[in-house]
Amino acid sequence: MPGVKVSVLLPAAGSGERIGRGPKAFLEVGGKTLLDWALEGFAWADELVVALPPGRNLDVPGIKTVWGGKTRQQSVFNLVQAATGEVVLVHDVARPFVVRAAVERLLDAVRGSGAATLAVPVPDTLVQEASGEYGAVIPREHYRLVQTPQGFRRELLWNAHQKALAEGLEFTDDAQLVRWQGYPVALVEGDRRMFKITYPEDLLLAEGLAQVWSSSPRPR
Ligand code: CTP
Ligand code: MG
């Protein structure tokens, strides 16, 4: 996005409870921490800000840090407060593989509309669970799985965060917060390689992908 300063905000303060091996950002995949993967993937950004879990430090020159909060939303609040770019991209460190082409698509959309997120189609049949039984089938073509990064004009995201804090509302991502404020959020085609590491078995997938990433100079 020529001429517009872009800050990349990395919430890395989660405790990684579902994997159960400590803060996820510091788990290693392909010999590097998830945080290092994300920092490398966004090395082009004008500004990088990382939200850290309590007691963790990051001594990388040129990278700003803030403390994370109890929830993801609180961590992102602290990140947006510290950011100075006109546009901010919020990206979960739990998604180590950053596909540059998808990020470029997202930036184009943010330039056009002020708010956008990456999202991918639902690959499986989607069904309601009703007391352990197969319930109504949801028409999956009308649904998307939401990824990060999500991009916004900084002022827009900052206002939404301040209002949510004032009202005591918590959302699981930033697109919801902005949409709650009545502002439309564009859906941009994501990339399945940008999946979120959530459960222990996701680390196996990530190890496989890490090999591809390291063996070909610019696979993305
Ligand atoms: N995150 C954060 N601050 C929190 C909670 C989450 O910065 N208080 C970040 C995580 O570090 C991660 C992203 O938000 O990069 C998405 O969160 P998730 O995948 O849920 O990670 P964890 O919260 O660490 O995992 P779990 O929910 O299993 O504890
Ligand atoms: Mg979590």
XYZ file of N, CA and C and ligand atoms in Angstrom:
690
model
N 0.857 -1.191 0.000
C 0.000 0.000 0.000
C 0.889 1.237 0.000
N 1.287 1.666 -1.154
C 2.277 2.735 -1.209
C 1.756 4.002 -0.540
N 2.639 4.643 0.227
C 2.276 5.914 0.831
C 1.513 5.822 2.138
N 0.974 4.663 2.455
C 0.213 4.537 3.700
C 1.012 3.684 4.671
N 1.201 4.229 5.872
C 1.988 3.482 6.863
C 1.146 2.334 7.446
N 1.711 1.128 7.384
C 0.989 -0.062 7.862
C 1.655 -0.596 9.135
N 0.862 -0.696 10.210
C 1.345 -1.329 11.445
C 0.784 -2.744 11.515
N 1.645 -3.711 11.778
C 1.172 -5.087 11.965
C 1.172 -5.383 13.461
N 0.009 -5.785 13.947
C -0.188 -6.009 15.382
C -0.300 -7.504 15.632
N 0.556 -8.020 16.490
C 0.627 -9.467 16.712
C 0.232 -9.820 18.146
N -1.015 -10.247 18.345
C -1.376 -10.750 19.671
C -0.688 -12.104 19.904
N 0.209 -12.139 20.893
C 0.997 -13.350 21.163
C 0.925 -13.705 22.641
N -0.108 -13.201 23.314
C -0.138 -13.295 24.777
C -1.014 -14.424 25.306
N -1.516 -15.271 24.415
C -2.400 -16.359 24.871
C -1.624 -17.418 25.650
N -2.355 -18.194 26.447
C -1.672 -19.187 27.285
C -1.612 -20.568 26.643
N -2.239 -20.746 25.494
C -2.137 -22.016 24.769
C -2.707 -23.199 25.539
N -3.845 -22.975 26.199
C -4.409 -24.034 27.055
C -4.782 -25.296 26.314
N -5.302 -25.152 25.103
C -5.768 -26.358 24.390
C -4.601 -27.236 23.948
N -3.436 -26.659 23.776
C -2.265 -27.495 23.477
C -1.592 -27.937 24.780
N -1.594 -27.066 25.766
C -1.109 -27.464 27.083
C 0.405 -27.548 27.214
N 1.107 -26.758 26.401
C 2.575 -26.737 26.517
C 3.097 -25.313 26.720
N 2.310 -24.513 27.448
C 2.734 -23.142 27.735
C 2.315 -22.200 26.624
N 2.687 -20.912 26.748
C 2.270 -19.904 25.762
C 2.643 -20.328 24.335
N 1.607 -20.380 23.486
C 1.756 -20.933 22.137
C 2.789 -20.191 21.291
N 2.869 -18.875 21.475
C 3.764 -18.068 20.639
C 5.212 -18.533 20.746
N 5.535 -19.235 21.839
C 6.926 -19.644 22.066
C 7.150 -21.124 21.776
N 6.138 -21.798 21.251
C 6.331 -23.181 20.779
C 7.102 -23.140 19.466
N 7.905 -24.174 19.237
C 8.695 -24.188 18.002
C 8.104 -25.102 16.939
N 8.178 -24.627 15.719
C 7.786 -25.404 14.542
C 8.902 -25.199 13.523
N 9.431 -26.272 12.967
C 10.528 -26.135 11.999
C 11.716 -25.386 12.594
N 11.934 -25.543 13.895
C 13.107 -24.951 14.537
C 12.995 -23.474 14.881
N 11.787 -22.912 14.741
C 11.582 -21.484 15.048
C 10.306 -21.322 15.848
N 10.271 -20.332 16.721
C 9.022 -20.116 17.473
C 7.936 -19.566 16.534
N 6.684 -19.777 16.935
C 5.573 -19.239 16.136
C 5.708 -17.718 16.025
N 6.169 -17.088 17.096
C 6.353 -15.635 17.037
C 7.401 -15.250 15.988
N 8.498 -16.000 15.934
C 9.527 -15.708 14.920
C 8.974 -15.871 13.505
N 8.164 -16.916 13.300
C 7.547 -17.094 11.970
C 6.740 -15.860 11.583
N 5.930 -15.394 12.522
C 5.068 -14.236 12.210
C 5.912 -12.982 11.981
N 6.930 -12.800 12.796
C 7.785 -11.611 12.624
C 8.463 -11.633 11.257
N 8.898 -12.813 10.836
C 9.526 -12.914 9.508
C 8.514 -12.674 8.396
N 7.316 -13.206 8.572
C 6.274 -13.073 7.543
C 5.849 -11.629 7.317
N 6.015 -10.810 8.361
C 5.603 -9.406 8.254
C 6.785 -8.445 8.366
N 7.965 -8.943 8.020
C 9.174 -8.108 8.159
C 9.083 -6.831 7.316
N 8.233 -6.840 6.291
C 8.101 -5.686 5.398
C 7.296 -4.539 6.024
N 6.618 -4.797 7.144
C 5.695 -3.800 7.714
C 6.456 -2.545 8.151
N 5.749 -1.401 8.143
C 6.371 -0.162 8.605
C 6.581 -0.194 10.112
N 5.706 -0.930 10.803
C 5.802 -1.011 12.268
C 5.268 -2.369 12.701
N 5.959 -2.984 13.660
C 5.497 -4.263 14.216
C 5.335 -4.091 15.714
N 4.178 -4.486 16.226
C 3.933 -4.411 17.670
C 3.452 -5.779 18.138
N 4.042 -6.264 19.220
C 3.728 -7.605 19.727
C 3.171 -7.496 21.139
N 2.072 -8.217 21.415
C 1.545 -8.302 22.789
C 2.072 -9.582 23.420
N 2.802 -9.428 24.519
C 3.484 -10.564 25.151
C 2.752 -11.036 26.402
N 2.878 -12.334 26.696
C 2.316 -12.827 27.964
C 3.174 -12.352 29.139
N 2.589 -12.319 30.344
C 3.326 -11.836 31.505
C 4.646 -12.574 31.675
N 5.689 -11.828 31.996
C 6.976 -12.464 32.300
C 7.830 -12.800 31.091
N 7.308 -12.557 29.871
C 8.098 -12.857 28.667
C 8.646 -11.562 28.072
N 9.861 -11.636 27.593
C 10.447 -10.470 26.934
C 10.772 -10.810 25.496
N 10.901 -9.769 24.705
C 11.296 -9.964 23.320
C 12.338 -8.904 23.036
N 13.546 -9.363 22.776
C 14.613 -8.395 22.588
C 15.017 -8.360 21.127
N 14.115 -7.857 20.293
C 14.416 -7.754 18.866
C 14.409 -6.268 18.519
N 15.537 -5.769 17.992
C 15.601 -4.336 17.701
C 14.496 -3.907 16.733
N 13.924 -2.750 16.999
C 12.933 -2.186 16.080
C 11.528 -2.728 16.274
N 11.340 -3.633 17.229
C 9.988 -4.175 17.437
C 9.439 -3.691 18.765
N 8.242 -3.079 18.681
C 7.599 -2.566 19.895
C 6.907 -3.711 20.614
N 6.852 -3.648 21.929
C 6.086 -4.659 22.657
C 5.133 -3.983 23.644
N 4.041 -4.669 23.913
C 3.106 -4.240 24.963
C 2.764 -5.503 25.752
N 2.189 -5.339 26.934
C 1.722 -6.519 27.658
C 0.370 -6.942 27.119
N 0.167 -8.243 27.085
C -1.144 -8.752 26.700
C -2.117 -8.602 27.856
N -3.399 -8.821 27.549
C -4.418 -8.781 28.589
C -4.939 -10.185 28.862
N -5.983 -10.250 29.681
C -6.569 -11.563 30.020
C -7.236 -12.210 28.817
N -7.798 -11.387 27.939
C -8.461 -11.921 26.749
C -7.749 -11.394 25.501
N -8.042 -12.062 24.375
C -7.468 -11.602 23.106
C -7.843 -10.145 22.858
N -9.113 -9.812 23.118
C -9.557 -8.441 22.849
C -8.753 -7.422 23.660
N -8.477 -7.772 24.926
C -7.684 -6.846 25.751
C -6.261 -6.711 25.211
N -5.712 -7.819 24.719
C -4.362 -7.753 24.130
C -4.370 -6.849 22.905
N -5.399 -7.004 22.057
C -5.452 -6.187 20.837
C -5.694 -4.718 21.193
N -6.479 -4.476 22.237
C -6.680 -3.088 22.699
C -5.317 -2.438 22.955
N -4.482 -3.137 23.724
C -3.156 -2.576 24.044
C -2.314 -2.381 22.786
N -2.460 -3.287 21.842
C -1.702 -3.188 20.588
C -2.136 -1.967 19.777
N -3.452 -1.798 19.634
C -3.944 -0.683 18.803
C -3.561 0.646 19.455
N -3.626 0.663 20.773
C -3.260 1.883 21.502
C -1.812 2.292 21.207
N -0.942 1.291 21.022
C 0.489 1.575 20.806
C 0.825 1.821 19.333
N -0.113 1.503 18.435
C 0.191 1.559 17.000
C 0.121 2.986 16.474
N 0.914 3.261 15.430
C 0.906 4.609 14.850
C 0.547 4.618 13.360
N 0.444 3.449 12.734
C 0.141 3.403 11.301
C -1.273 3.873 10.994
N -1.473 4.329 9.771
C -2.823 4.734 9.352
C -3.707 3.498 9.174
N -3.052 2.401 8.763
C -3.741 1.110 8.616
C -3.096 0.122 9.585
N -3.938 -0.691 10.251
C -3.391 -1.746 11.109
C -3.860 -3.101 10.597
N -2.947 -4.063 10.614
C -3.306 -5.455 10.335
C -3.132 -6.219 11.635
N -4.195 -6.891 12.078
C -4.110 -7.692 13.302
C -3.967 -9.145 12.885
N -2.906 -9.789 13.375
C -2.642 -11.167 12.949
C -2.297 -12.068 14.135
N -3.027 -13.176 14.254
C -2.758 -14.150 15.321
C -1.422 -14.840 15.083
N -0.581 -14.775 16.115
C 0.717 -15.456 16.028
C 0.526 -16.973 15.904
N -0.652 -17.443 16.287
C -0.963 -18.867 16.160
C -1.115 -19.301 14.693
N -0.987 -18.350 13.751
C -1.016 -18.668 12.309
C 0.355 -18.327 11.749
N 1.302 -19.279 11.818
C 2.695 -18.925 11.510
C 2.993 -18.708 10.028
N 2.180 -19.299 9.132
C 2.537 -19.248 7.705
C 1.808 -18.091 7.038
N 2.564 -17.075 6.737
C 1.989 -15.843 6.196
C 2.120 -15.879 4.676
N 0.999 -15.934 3.990
C 0.991 -16.005 2.523
C 0.886 -14.584 1.982
N 1.964 -14.136 1.396
C 2.062 -12.734 1.000
C 0.948 -12.319 0.033
N 0.605 -13.204 -0.916
C -0.425 -12.842 -1.907
C -1.768 -12.580 -1.225
N -2.082 -13.360 -0.208
C -3.352 -13.155 0.515
C -3.315 -11.833 1.279
N -2.168 -11.526 1.857
C -2.031 -10.273 2.603
C -2.170 -9.074 1.653
N -1.631 -9.214 0.438
C -1.771 -8.132 -0.555
C -3.237 -7.935 -0.942
N -3.959 -9.058 -1.102
C -5.396 -8.942 -1.418
C -6.122 -8.190 -0.301
N -5.760 -8.536 0.919
C -6.396 -7.902 2.071
C -6.105 -6.398 2.095
N -4.839 -6.036 1.875
C -4.470 -4.616 1.903
C -5.215 -3.828 0.830
N -5.395 -4.434 -0.338
C -6.154 -3.769 -1.401
C -7.573 -3.468 -0.928
N -8.188 -4.444 -0.264
C -9.566 -4.267 0.209
C -9.628 -3.206 1.303
N -8.649 -3.197 2.187
C -8.652 -2.201 3.271
C -8.493 -0.806 2.689
N -7.662 -0.707 1.659
C -7.486 0.592 1.009
C -8.820 1.067 0.438
N -9.606 0.117 -0.094
C -10.881 0.484 -0.700
C -11.963 0.785 0.322
N -12.090 -0.033 1.347
C -13.287 0.056 2.193
C -13.001 0.351 3.663
N -11.757 0.252 4.095
C -11.437 0.596 5.487
C -11.479 -0.557 6.461
N -12.069 -1.690 6.061
C -12.148 -2.832 6.985
C -12.323 -4.114 6.183
N -11.474 -5.101 6.437
C -11.562 -6.360 5.682
C -10.900 -7.478 6.474
N -11.339 -8.703 6.191
C -10.693 -9.867 6.797
C -10.517 -10.957 5.757
N -9.517 -11.781 5.958
C -9.386 -12.985 5.151
C -10.374 -14.021 5.667
N -10.883 -14.848 4.748
C -11.805 -15.920 5.123
C -11.721 -17.003 4.058
N -12.015 -18.238 4.455
C -11.976 -19.364 3.502
C -13.301 -20.136 3.555
N -13.625 -20.850 2.470
C -14.861 -21.649 2.472
C -14.788 -22.765 3.512
N -15.975 -23.286 3.868
C -16.053 -24.417 4.803
C -15.896 -25.698 3.984
N -14.855 -26.513 4.232
C -14.626 -27.668 3.364
C -15.538 -28.860 3.648
N -16.007 -29.002 4.868
C -16.787 -30.193 5.242
C -18.272 -29.876 5.275
N -19.073 -30.928 5.320
C -20.498 -30.727 5.567
C -20.658 -30.151 6.965
N -21.552 -29.177 7.083
C -21.714 -28.468 8.357
C -23.089 -28.816 8.913
N -23.102 -29.318 10.133
C -24.366 -29.830 10.664
C -24.563 -29.367 12.097
N -25.839 -29.158 12.456
C -26.152 -28.805 13.827
C -26.100 -30.061 14.686
N -25.525 -29.938 15.869
C -25.502 -31.074 16.780
C -26.695 -30.934 17.713
N -27.494 -31.962 17.801
C -28.671 -31.918 18.665
C -28.626 -33.129 19.595
N -28.177 -32.920 20.835
C -28.025 -33.994 21.831
C -27.270 -35.196 21.271
N -26.173 -34.924 20.631
C -25.335 -36.009 20.116
C -25.804 -36.568 18.789
N -26.914 -36.036 18.272
C -27.417 -36.554 16.995
C -27.201 -35.569 15.856
N -27.212 -36.147 14.665
C -27.048 -35.383 13.420
C -28.302 -34.535 13.225
N -28.145 -33.211 13.352
C -29.303 -32.327 13.220
C -29.393 -31.721 11.829
N -29.875 -30.490 11.792
C -30.087 -29.822 10.502
C -28.748 -29.513 9.833
N -28.717 -29.719 8.532
C -27.503 -29.390 7.772
C -27.523 -27.899 7.425
N -26.403 -27.258 7.686
C -26.270 -25.817 7.414
C -25.729 -25.676 5.985
N -26.344 -24.822 5.162
C -25.840 -24.662 3.787
C -24.462 -24.003 3.796
N -23.425 -24.839 3.708
C -22.068 -24.334 3.955
C -21.622 -23.302 2.942
N -22.256 -23.298 1.753
C -21.829 -22.308 0.758
C -22.113 -20.879 1.222
N -22.990 -20.737 2.225
C -23.272 -19.390 2.742
C -22.368 -19.012 3.920
N -21.440 -19.896 4.277
C -20.615 -19.647 5.462
C -19.133 -19.585 5.100
N -18.374 -18.920 5.928
C -16.927 -18.822 5.751
C -16.247 -19.022 7.100
N -15.032 -19.551 7.061
C -14.183 -19.623 8.242
C -13.295 -18.387 8.219
N -13.300 -17.668 9.310
C -12.598 -16.383 9.355
C -11.144 -16.588 9.773
N -10.248 -15.976 9.022
C -8.826 -16.057 9.341
C -8.319 -14.689 9.790
N -7.035 -14.623 10.026
C -6.343 -13.332 10.140
C -5.210 -13.392 9.118
N -4.617 -12.254 8.726
C -4.870 -10.932 9.268
C -6.232 -10.348 8.919
N -6.619 -9.390 9.787
C -7.776 -8.558 9.544
C -7.239 -7.131 9.518
N -7.708 -6.355 8.552
C -7.133 -5.015 8.385
C -8.173 -3.923 8.531
N -7.754 -2.817 9.131
C -8.665 -1.698 9.388
C -7.909 -0.385 9.336
N -8.659 0.666 9.038
C -8.083 1.973 9.332
C -7.973 2.071 10.847
N -6.836 2.517 11.326
C -6.567 2.435 12.766
C -7.616 3.155 13.605
N -8.031 4.342 13.138
C -9.017 5.118 13.903
C -10.311 4.341 14.108
N -10.711 3.644 13.036
C -11.958 2.872 13.077
C -11.861 1.755 14.119
N -10.755 1.025 14.114
C -10.596 -0.090 15.066
C -10.449 0.442 16.487
N -9.732 1.540 16.627
C -9.505 2.105 17.964
C -10.824 2.560 18.585
N -11.669 3.247 17.788
C -12.983 3.672 18.297
C -13.827 2.481 18.702
N -13.813 1.434 17.880
C -14.620 0.247 18.181
C -14.134 -0.414 19.478
N -12.827 -0.495 19.659
C -12.286 -1.102 20.880
C -12.662 -0.286 22.126
N -12.587 1.017 22.005
C -12.916 1.851 23.171
C -14.391 1.691 23.550
N -15.267 1.629 22.524
C -16.706 1.470 22.795
C -16.986 0.112 23.427
N -16.333 -0.946 22.901
C -16.568 -2.287 23.446
C -16.122 -2.354 24.905
N -15.009 -1.721 25.213
C -14.516 -1.700 26.601
C -15.529 -0.983 27.494
N -16.013 0.168 26.999
C -16.973 0.951 27.785
C -18.246 0.157 28.055
N -18.653 -0.680 27.110
C -19.896 -1.446 27.258
C -19.671 -2.816 27.875
N -18.413 -3.157 28.125
C -18.101 -4.460 28.724
C -18.365 -5.632 27.800
N -18.213 -5.420 26.481
C -18.470 -6.507 25.525
C -17.170 -7.122 25.035
N -17.182 -8.440 24.888
C -15.993 -9.169 24.415
C -16.332 -9.905 23.125
N -15.456 -9.770 22.147
C -15.634 -10.451 20.869
C -14.410 -11.316 20.602
N -14.569 -12.333 19.750
C -13.439 -13.241 19.514
C -12.508 -12.739 18.410
N -12.962 -11.776 17.620
C -12.047 -11.193 16.637
C -12.391 -9.721 16.430
N -11.562 -9.041 15.658
C -11.722 -7.596 15.508
C -12.770 -7.230 14.480
N -12.984 -8.105 13.501
C -14.008 -7.842 12.489
C -15.389 -7.743 13.160
N -15.644 -8.602 14.142
C -16.931 -8.568 14.856
C -17.132 -7.229 15.550
N -16.056 -6.767 16.145
C -16.101 -5.521 16.893
C -16.454 -4.338 15.987
N -15.813 -4.319 14.826
C -16.040 -3.225 13.885
C -17.449 -3.338 13.293
N -17.870 -4.544 12.999
C -19.208 -4.759 12.444
C -20.278 -4.384 13.464
N -20.021 -4.692 14.716
C -20.936 -4.327 15.816
C -21.171 -2.815 15.831
N -20.163 -2.080 15.400
C -20.283 -0.625 15.333
C -21.030 -0.167 14.077
N -21.523 -1.110 13.296
C -22.308 -0.771 12.114
C -21.473 -0.554 10.871
N -20.174 -0.885 10.963
C -19.297 -0.650 9.817
C -19.104 -1.954 9.050
N -19.324 -1.965 7.729
C -19.191 -3.222 6.979
C -17.741 -3.692 6.886
N -17.555 -4.997 6.960
C -16.221 -5.593 6.869
C -16.194 -6.493 5.633
N -15.303 -6.194 4.699
C -15.233 -6.981 3.459
C -14.599 -8.348 3.738
N -15.116 -9.372 3.037
C -14.509 -10.700 3.098
C -13.586 -10.863 1.902
N -12.357 -11.236 2.175
C -11.345 -11.398 1.138
C -10.873 -12.847 1.166
N -10.650 -13.415 -0.016
C -10.228 -14.821 -0.097
C -8.913 -15.042 0.664
N -8.974 -15.920 1.654
C -7.786 -16.240 2.441
C -6.990 -17.364 1.817
N -6.282 -18.107 2.636
C -5.443 -19.197 2.138
C -5.382 -20.242 3.242
N -5.649 -21.508 2.877
C -5.733 -22.544 3.912
C -4.398 -22.808 4.605
N -3.306 -22.347 3.993
C -2.023 -22.510 4.676
C -1.906 -21.565 5.871
N -2.800 -20.606 5.934
C -2.781 -19.681 7.079
C -3.693 -20.188 8.196
N -3.755 -21.492 8.363
C -4.619 -22.084 9.404
C -4.084 -21.744 10.796
N -4.971 -21.836 11.773
C -4.578 -21.516 13.149
C -4.185 -22.781 13.901
N -3.037 -22.745 14.516
C -2.609 -23.854 15.367
C -3.369 -23.742 16.692
N -4.235 -24.708 16.916
C -5.113 -24.658 18.094
C -4.958 -25.897 18.973
N -4.906 -27.081 18.336
C -4.834 -28.360 19.048
C -3.466 -29.001 18.803
N -3.078 -29.956 19.673
C -1.749 -30.566 19.520
C -1.494 -31.113 18.115
N -2.489 -31.729 17.493
C -2.259 -32.338 16.176
C -1.988 -31.293 15.083
N -2.422 -30.059 15.326
C -2.134 -28.993 14.354
C -0.634 -28.755 14.236
N 0.099 -29.088 15.302
C 1.559 -28.910 15.257
C 2.192 -29.859 14.244
N 1.584 -31.035 14.068
C 2.108 -31.990 13.080
C 1.944 -31.434 11.668
N 0.763 -30.884 11.413
C 0.524 -30.250 10.098
C 1.517 -29.118 9.873
N 1.718 -28.341 10.926
C 2.612 -27.187 10.817
C 4.045 -27.634 10.549
N 4.482 -28.723 11.168
C 5.841 -29.218 10.913
C 6.002 -29.566 9.434
N 4.976 -30.189 8.876
C 5.017 -30.555 7.453
C 5.133 -29.321 6.577
N 4.296 -28.335 6.863
C 4.284 -27.116 6.059
C 5.596 -26.342 6.228
N 6.135 -26.384 7.431
C 7.400 -25.672 7.702
C 8.503 -26.186 6.782
N 8.479 -27.485 6.488
C 9.502 -28.061 5.602
C 9.387 -27.481 4.202
N 8.146 -27.366 3.712
C 7.926 -26.803 2.375
C 8.394 -25.348 2.356
N 8.028 -24.611 3.390
C 8.367 -23.185 3.477
C 9.885 -23.008 3.443
N 10.583 -23.870 4.193
C 12.034 -23.694 4.296
C 12.759 -24.193 3.054
N 12.191 -25.175 2.355
C 12.928 -25.765 1.242
C 12.764 -24.987 -0.059
N 11.657 -24.244 -0.199
C 11.536 -23.454 -1.432
C 11.649 -21.981 -1.048
N 12.451 -21.217 -1.784
C 12.786 -19.859 -1.366
C 11.565 -18.949 -1.173
N 10.616 -18.941 -2.138
C 9.429 -18.099 -1.968
C 8.195 -18.878 -2.381
N 7.748 -19.820 -1.533
C 6.614 -20.648 -1.920
C 5.316 -19.861 -1.883
N 5.323 -18.700 -1.346
C 4.073 -17.961 -1.223
C 4.128 -16.727 -2.064
N -4.085 -14.051 22.511
C -3.571 -12.925 23.170
N -4.003 -12.631 24.442
C -4.900 -13.416 25.071
C -5.440 -14.559 24.399
C -5.019 -14.838 23.104
O -2.723 -12.206 22.627
N -5.261 -13.113 26.318
C -3.586 -14.376 21.159
C -2.882 -15.723 21.103
O -1.518 -15.588 21.504
C -3.054 -16.125 19.652
C -4.357 -15.435 19.235
O -4.656 -14.494 20.258
O -2.006 -15.649 18.823
C -5.495 -16.440 19.044
O -5.747 -17.081 20.272
P -5.793 -18.663 20.489
O -5.488 -19.387 19.247
O -7.050 -18.952 21.248
O -4.500 -18.874 21.459
P -4.480 -19.139 23.013
O -5.499 -18.275 23.682
O -3.064 -19.006 23.440
O -4.901 -20.674 23.094
P -6.030 -21.348 24.044
O -7.328 -20.642 23.700
O -5.995 -22.785 23.680
O -5.582 -21.054 25.463
Mg -7.638 -18.523 23.257
